[in-house]
Amino acid sequence: MRVRTQLVVAFLSLAVVPLTAIVVFSYWTSQQAIREAVSAESAEMAAEMSTRLDTVRRSIHKRLKSVANLPVRSLVYGSESRGGAGKVYTDLMSRMGDLNGTVDWFEFSPVKVLDNGGESDTEPFLIYPSVTLTKALERLERHALSLEEAGVTEEYLEALVQEAIQSRELLEAAELEAVEARGAEIERLLGSKFMSPVHRGDEVVGYLKAMVPASQLLRQVMAATPREGGEVPFARGEEGDIYVQYPEDREILDEVGISMNSDTPADPEDYSVDWIVAESIDPESGLVLGVARPIAEPLRELRRTAFNNLAYGFVLIVLAMIGVLWLSRRMTSNLTLLTEGAERLADGDLTARVPIRSRDEFGQLADTFNRMAEQIRDHQGRLVDEERRRKEQEIQQRLLEAENDRRSLEFEEARQLQLSLLPREVPDLPDLEIAAFMRTAAEVGGDYYDFFLSDQGELTAAIGDAAGHGLRAGTMVTVVKGLLTSAATRAEPPTLLNEATRALKQMHLGRMNMALTLIRYMGGRISISAAGMPPALVSRSETGEVEEVVLPGTPLGGLADACYLEWNTTLAEGDTVLLMTDGFPELLNEGGEPLGYQRAQSIFKESKDQNPSEIIENLSRHAEKWAAGRPPEDDITFLVLQMKKSA
C-alpha cells in the first residue's frame, strides 16, 4: 500500500471512525438508559396496579366482615317495608359504602340446617344495590314518617323491594347460569370469592357473597394509572384474556404485539421496539397486570441528538440562520445588527461580532451569537493548524524515506564493491594452510584481504581496514588493491607501504586513509609490516605461547614520508599466524564493554591445536556469544596462516 494511501486510511481511521464510534456508542448507551428508566417506571406502575388490586380485595372483604352480625335473613319479607328488613337493607348499603358502585349484587346463601335441628326457611336470594330504595328507606326511618306523609305508596315501595331483593329460585336457568359464570370469573381472575359468614349470635346462619364484575374492578384499578405519557394499562388472565380500560386500548396493544385472547403469553422479544412492556403477577390470583409505555418519541429525539452531535458545526450554523430568519419577522430594529452579523458569519467573516445593547432576551441572543462565532473561529484556526502540521509531518516523512532509500542504496553498492574486491579462493601452498573470513556490518566498512603469489612461489598476503563507511571506504579499498596488484611481488613489504602512502597523498583524497598489514612468506620464513593495524599474533606449536607483534606506523594516506618497520621470523611445523581487523577486539557486548585485545589473544591461544578453519570458527563463535546476537557495528575480518605438520 502506498504511503499516501496509508495516510488517507490512517486519517479516516484515527479521525472519522472514532468520532462515528463515539456518537454510535453514546446513542446506544443513551437508548439503553432510556429503556431501563422507562422499564423501571413501568414496572413500578405495574406493581402499583397489583397493590391497588390487593387493596380493593381487602377492602371488599373488610366491608363484608362488617355486616357479619346483620340479620340479613330478615330481608326476605312481604310488604313490611318499614320493619327491621328495611333497616337491615340500609345498614348493608351504608356499610358497603362506596363499594356499592363496584358490586353488582349480593347473594345470601343460608345454612340449610340450623343449630336447633330445624331447617332454614329461607332460600338463597340476591340483593341488588338500589340508590332509590336506600334513600327512600333512610328518609322514612330518619323522620319516622308514614307512607302517606312521605308521599310514597306502599305499592311503589314494594316494587322497589321486589326489584332489589330477588329469590334465587325465581331466576330462570339462563340467569342462574350467568350468575354462576360471573362467580367463576371473579374467582378465576381476582383469586377470591368475596364471601363472609353471617352470624346470629354465635351461630353462622348463612354466607353473604359479593358479586364484583372482574372487568369492572380491573378497569377501576387501571383507571388510577397515570396516562400522561401515553401509557396503556392492561390485565391478562391465565387463559390469555386481555382486559383494558378503554376499547381503543385494544388496537394499541395489538400494535405493540400483545394479542387478544391468545392461548399463550407473547414473548417480550415480540413486542414492538417502540414500546416498553412491564408486567406484575398478582400472587393471589395469578393475574398479570401490565403497563405498555411508548418510547418512540424519546428514541426519535435521541437519534436526532446523535445526528446533531455528528454534524455539530453545520447544525449550529443552520440553526443560527433559521433562528435569525424566524426572529427577524417579529423583532424590532434591534435585531438588524444581529441579522447583518449572521450574514457576515455565513459569508466566512469569522471576526463578525454583534454589539450587546441590552440585558433582555435581545442582549442574551447577541451574547450567544458572539460566543458561537468565537468558537467557530477557534475551531477554524485549530483545523488550519492541524492541516499545516499534517502537511509538515508528511513532508518530513517523505524526506526521511528518501534519505533512508538513498543510504540503503549506497550501503548496498559499497557492500557489493567490498565483496567484489576479495579473492575468490585462498592460495594452495604445499607447506602452508591458509583460511580467511569476513563478516560485514550493518553499515558497510572497508575491511579487505588479498593474496598475491609470485612466479617463484613467494606469497604476499594483505589485510586492511579503510577508514569510514560506504562508498568512501570502498573507493579507498579499490585504490589500495590497485597499488598492491601492480607492485606486491616486486618490492619488500615496508617499501610497498611507503610507495602506497606516497601515492595516496598525491591523489589528494583528504582525510581518507587505510590501515594495512602485509605478510610475506617463503619456505618457512615470514616478514610482517604494518600500517596502523592491530597486532599480529603468532602461536608457537612447541611451547603453546602466543607472541604479539606490534609494529608502529600510520595508516596509508596519513603521512607522505611515513616510515614502516619489518618483523621477521621462522615458522616451525604447527606454528600459526593470526591477522585481524579492529572489528573483533572492539566488538561491544550488551553493557557496552569491548571484547579487548587480551580476550582476543586468550581465545586464539586456546585454539592452538586447531587448523585455520577451526580457529576462525572458534573466533566467530566467541564473537556471536559476546555480542549476544546483536549485529556488529564494524566489519570483522580474520586471516590465519599455519605451517603444515609432517605426515
mmCIF file of N, CA and C in Angstrom, residues 515-561:
data_model
loop_
_atom_site.group_PDB
_atom_site.id
_atom_site.type_symbol
_atom_site.label_atom_id
_atom_site.label_comp_id
_atom_site.label_asym_id
_atom_site.label_seq_id
_atom_site.Cartn_x
_atom_site.Cartn_y
_atom_site.Cartn_z
ATOM 1 N N ALA A 515 44.255 1.429 7.134
ATOM 2 C CA ALA A 515 45.226 0.629 7.887
ATOM 3 C C ALA A 515 45.470 -0.668 7.120
ATOM 4 N N LEU A 516 46.721 -1.155 7.126
ATOM 5 C CA LEU A 516 47.049 -2.311 6.301
ATOM 6 C C LEU A 516 48.208 -3.079 6.942
ATOM 7 N N THR A 517 48.133 -4.401 6.885
ATOM 8 C CA THR A 517 49.231 -5.279 7.297
ATOM 9 C C THR A 517 49.604 -6.153 6.108
ATOM 10 N N LEU A 518 50.926 -6.222 5.830
ATOM 11 C CA LEU A 518 51.438 -7.085 4.766
ATOM 12 C C LEU A 518 52.282 -8.184 5.402
ATOM 13 N N ILE A 519 52.098 -9.395 4.942
ATOM 14 C CA ILE A 519 52.898 -10.522 5.414
ATOM 15 C C ILE A 519 53.416 -11.275 4.186
ATOM 16 N N ARG A 520 54.732 -11.540 4.200
ATOM 17 C CA ARG A 520 55.333 -12.257 3.069
ATOM 18 C C ARG A 520 55.906 -13.579 3.582
ATOM 19 N N TYR A 521 55.624 -14.635 2.801
ATOM 20 C CA TYR A 521 56.038 -15.983 3.238
ATOM 21 C C TYR A 521 56.762 -16.682 2.086
ATOM 22 N N MET A 522 57.863 -17.371 2.519
ATOM 23 C CA MET A 522 58.606 -18.178 1.543
ATOM 24 C C MET A 522 59.454 -19.188 2.305
ATOM 25 N N GLY A 523 59.161 -20.483 2.133
ATOM 26 C CA GLY A 523 59.967 -21.552 2.716
ATOM 27 C C GLY A 523 60.074 -21.479 4.221
ATOM 28 N N GLY A 524 59.014 -21.175 4.916
ATOM 29 C CA GLY A 524 59.020 -21.143 6.369
ATOM 30 C C GLY A 524 59.412 -19.811 6.950
ATOM 31 N N ARG A 525 59.905 -18.887 6.140
ATOM 32 C CA ARG A 525 60.271 -17.561 6.617
ATOM 33 C C ARG A 525 59.137 -16.584 6.317
ATOM 34 N N ILE A 526 58.843 -15.764 7.315
ATOM 35 C CA ILE A 526 57.823 -14.734 7.115
ATOM 36 C C ILE A 526 58.374 -13.402 7.566
ATOM 37 N N SER A 527 57.871 -12.335 6.910
ATOM 38 C CA SER A 527 58.167 -10.959 7.334
ATOM 39 C C SER A 527 56.829 -10.216 7.373
ATOM 40 N N ILE A 528 56.682 -9.377 8.402
ATOM 41 C CA ILE A 528 55.416 -8.658 8.621
ATOM 42 C C ILE A 528 55.718 -7.181 8.717
ATOM 43 N N SER A 529 54.926 -6.389 7.989
ATOM 44 C CA SER A 529 54.965 -4.927 8.105
ATOM 45 C C SER A 529 53.523 -4.448 8.285
ATOM 46 N N ALA A 530 53.367 -3.393 9.105
ATOM 47 C CA ALA A 530 52.005 -2.930 9.426
ATOM 48 C C ALA A 530 51.923 -1.427 9.355
ATOM 49 N N ALA A 531 50.754 -0.946 8.904
ATOM 50 C CA ALA A 531 50.472 0.492 8.850
ATOM 51 C C ALA A 531 49.189 0.754 9.634
ATOM 52 N N GLY A 532 49.328 0.901 10.980
ATOM 53 C CA GLY A 532 48.183 1.253 11.824
ATOM 54 C C GLY A 532 47.213 0.117 12.081
ATOM 55 N N MET A 533 47.602 -1.143 11.938
ATOM 56 C CA MET A 533 46.720 -2.288 12.149
ATOM 57 C C MET A 533 46.895 -2.855 13.552
ATOM 58 N N PRO A 534 45.884 -3.647 14.049
ATOM 59 C CA PRO A 534 46.044 -4.324 15.327
ATOM 60 C C PRO A 534 47.235 -5.269 15.272
ATOM 61 N N PRO A 535 47.826 -5.633 16.431
ATOM 62 C CA PRO A 535 48.999 -6.508 16.464
ATOM 63 C C PRO A 535 48.705 -7.849 15.804
ATOM 64 N N ALA A 536 49.737 -8.406 15.142
ATOM 65 C CA ALA A 536 49.649 -9.776 14.634
ATOM 66 C C ALA A 536 49.977 -10.734 15.773
ATOM 67 N N LEU A 537 49.324 -11.900 15.812
ATOM 68 C CA LEU A 537 49.535 -12.890 16.861
ATOM 69 C C LEU A 537 50.153 -14.135 16.232
ATOM 70 N N VAL A 538 51.274 -14.618 16.869
ATOM 71 C CA VAL A 538 51.974 -15.810 16.379
ATOM 72 C C VAL A 538 51.947 -16.853 17.483
ATOM 73 N N SER A 539 51.280 -17.979 17.223
ATOM 74 C CA SER A 539 51.187 -19.064 18.201
ATOM 75 C C SER A 539 52.245 -20.114 17.883
ATOM 76 N N ARG A 540 53.115 -20.414 18.863
ATOM 77 C CA ARG A 540 54.169 -21.403 18.714
ATOM 78 C C ARG A 540 53.636 -22.767 19.135
ATOM 79 N N SER A 541 53.693 -23.713 18.214
ATOM 80 C CA SER A 541 53.154 -25.046 18.464
ATOM 81 C C SER A 541 53.928 -25.778 19.543
ATOM 82 N N GLU A 542 55.242 -25.585 19.572
ATOM 83 C CA GLU A 542 56.078 -26.346 20.510
ATOM 84 C C GLU A 542 55.852 -25.887 21.940
ATOM 85 N N THR A 543 55.769 -24.584 22.194
ATOM 86 C CA THR A 543 55.659 -24.053 23.561
ATOM 87 C C THR A 543 54.222 -23.697 23.942
ATOM 88 N N GLY A 544 53.362 -23.495 22.952
ATOM 89 C CA GLY A 544 51.999 -23.079 23.241
ATOM 90 C C GLY A 544 51.859 -21.604 23.554
ATOM 91 N N GLU A 545 52.939 -20.866 23.469
ATOM 92 C CA GLU A 545 52.903 -19.448 23.753
ATOM 93 C C GLU A 545 52.460 -18.668 22.513
ATOM 94 N N VAL A 546 51.920 -17.468 22.765
ATOM 95 C CA VAL A 546 51.459 -16.585 21.701
ATOM 96 C C VAL A 546 52.280 -15.309 21.744
ATOM 97 N N GLU A 547 52.936 -14.974 20.622
ATOM 98 C CA GLU A 547 53.708 -13.748 20.517
ATOM 99 C C GLU A 547 52.842 -12.653 19.896
ATOM 100 N N GLU A 548 52.945 -11.467 20.467
ATOM 101 C CA GLU A 548 52.207 -10.317 19.961
ATOM 102 C C GLU A 548 53.171 -9.431 19.187
ATOM 103 N N VAL A 549 52.914 -9.268 17.904
ATOM 104 C CA VAL A 549 53.800 -8.487 17.033
ATOM 105 C C VAL A 549 53.183 -7.108 16.860
ATOM 106 N N VAL A 550 53.744 -6.101 17.541
ATOM 107 C CA VAL A 550 53.258 -4.727 17.478
ATOM 108 C C VAL A 550 54.237 -3.909 16.660
ATOM 109 N N LEU A 551 53.779 -3.393 15.536
ATOM 110 C CA LEU A 551 54.624 -2.597 14.642
ATOM 111 C C LEU A 551 54.002 -1.210 14.504
ATOM 112 N N PRO A 552 54.686 -0.178 14.993
ATOM 113 C CA PRO A 552 54.137 1.179 14.870
ATOM 114 C C PRO A 552 54.149 1.642 13.414
ATOM 115 N N GLY A 553 53.209 2.502 13.089
ATOM 116 C CA GLY A 553 53.149 3.030 11.732
ATOM 117 C C GLY A 553 51.791 3.655 11.479
ATOM 118 N N THR A 554 51.754 4.786 10.782
ATOM 119 C CA THR A 554 50.490 5.468 10.492
ATOM 120 C C THR A 554 49.775 4.772 9.344
ATOM 121 N N PRO A 555 48.433 4.852 9.295
ATOM 122 C CA PRO A 555 47.685 4.266 8.188
ATOM 123 C C PRO A 555 48.101 4.874 6.862
ATOM 124 N N LEU A 556 47.899 4.143 5.788
ATOM 125 C CA LEU A 556 48.231 4.608 4.451
ATOM 126 C C LEU A 556 47.422 5.853 4.122
ATOM 127 N N GLY A 557 48.124 6.854 3.553
ATOM 128 C CA GLY A 557 47.462 8.101 3.206
ATOM 129 C C GLY A 557 47.524 9.119 4.309
ATOM 130 N N GLY A 558 48.122 8.757 5.476
ATOM 131 C CA GLY A 558 48.210 9.705 6.580
ATOM 132 C C GLY A 558 49.362 10.674 6.401
ATOM 133 N N LEU A 559 50.576 10.138 6.262
ATOM 134 C CA LEU A 559 51.784 10.954 6.094
ATOM 135 C C LEU A 559 52.534 10.482 4.852
ATOM 136 N N ALA A 560 53.015 11.440 4.025
ATOM 137 C CA ALA A 560 53.697 11.061 2.780
ATOM 138 C C ALA A 560 55.057 10.437 3.045
ATOM 139 N N ASP A 561 55.757 10.883 4.126
ATOM 140 C CA ASP A 561 57.088 10.379 4.417
ATOM 141 C C ASP A 561 57.082 9.416 5.595
#
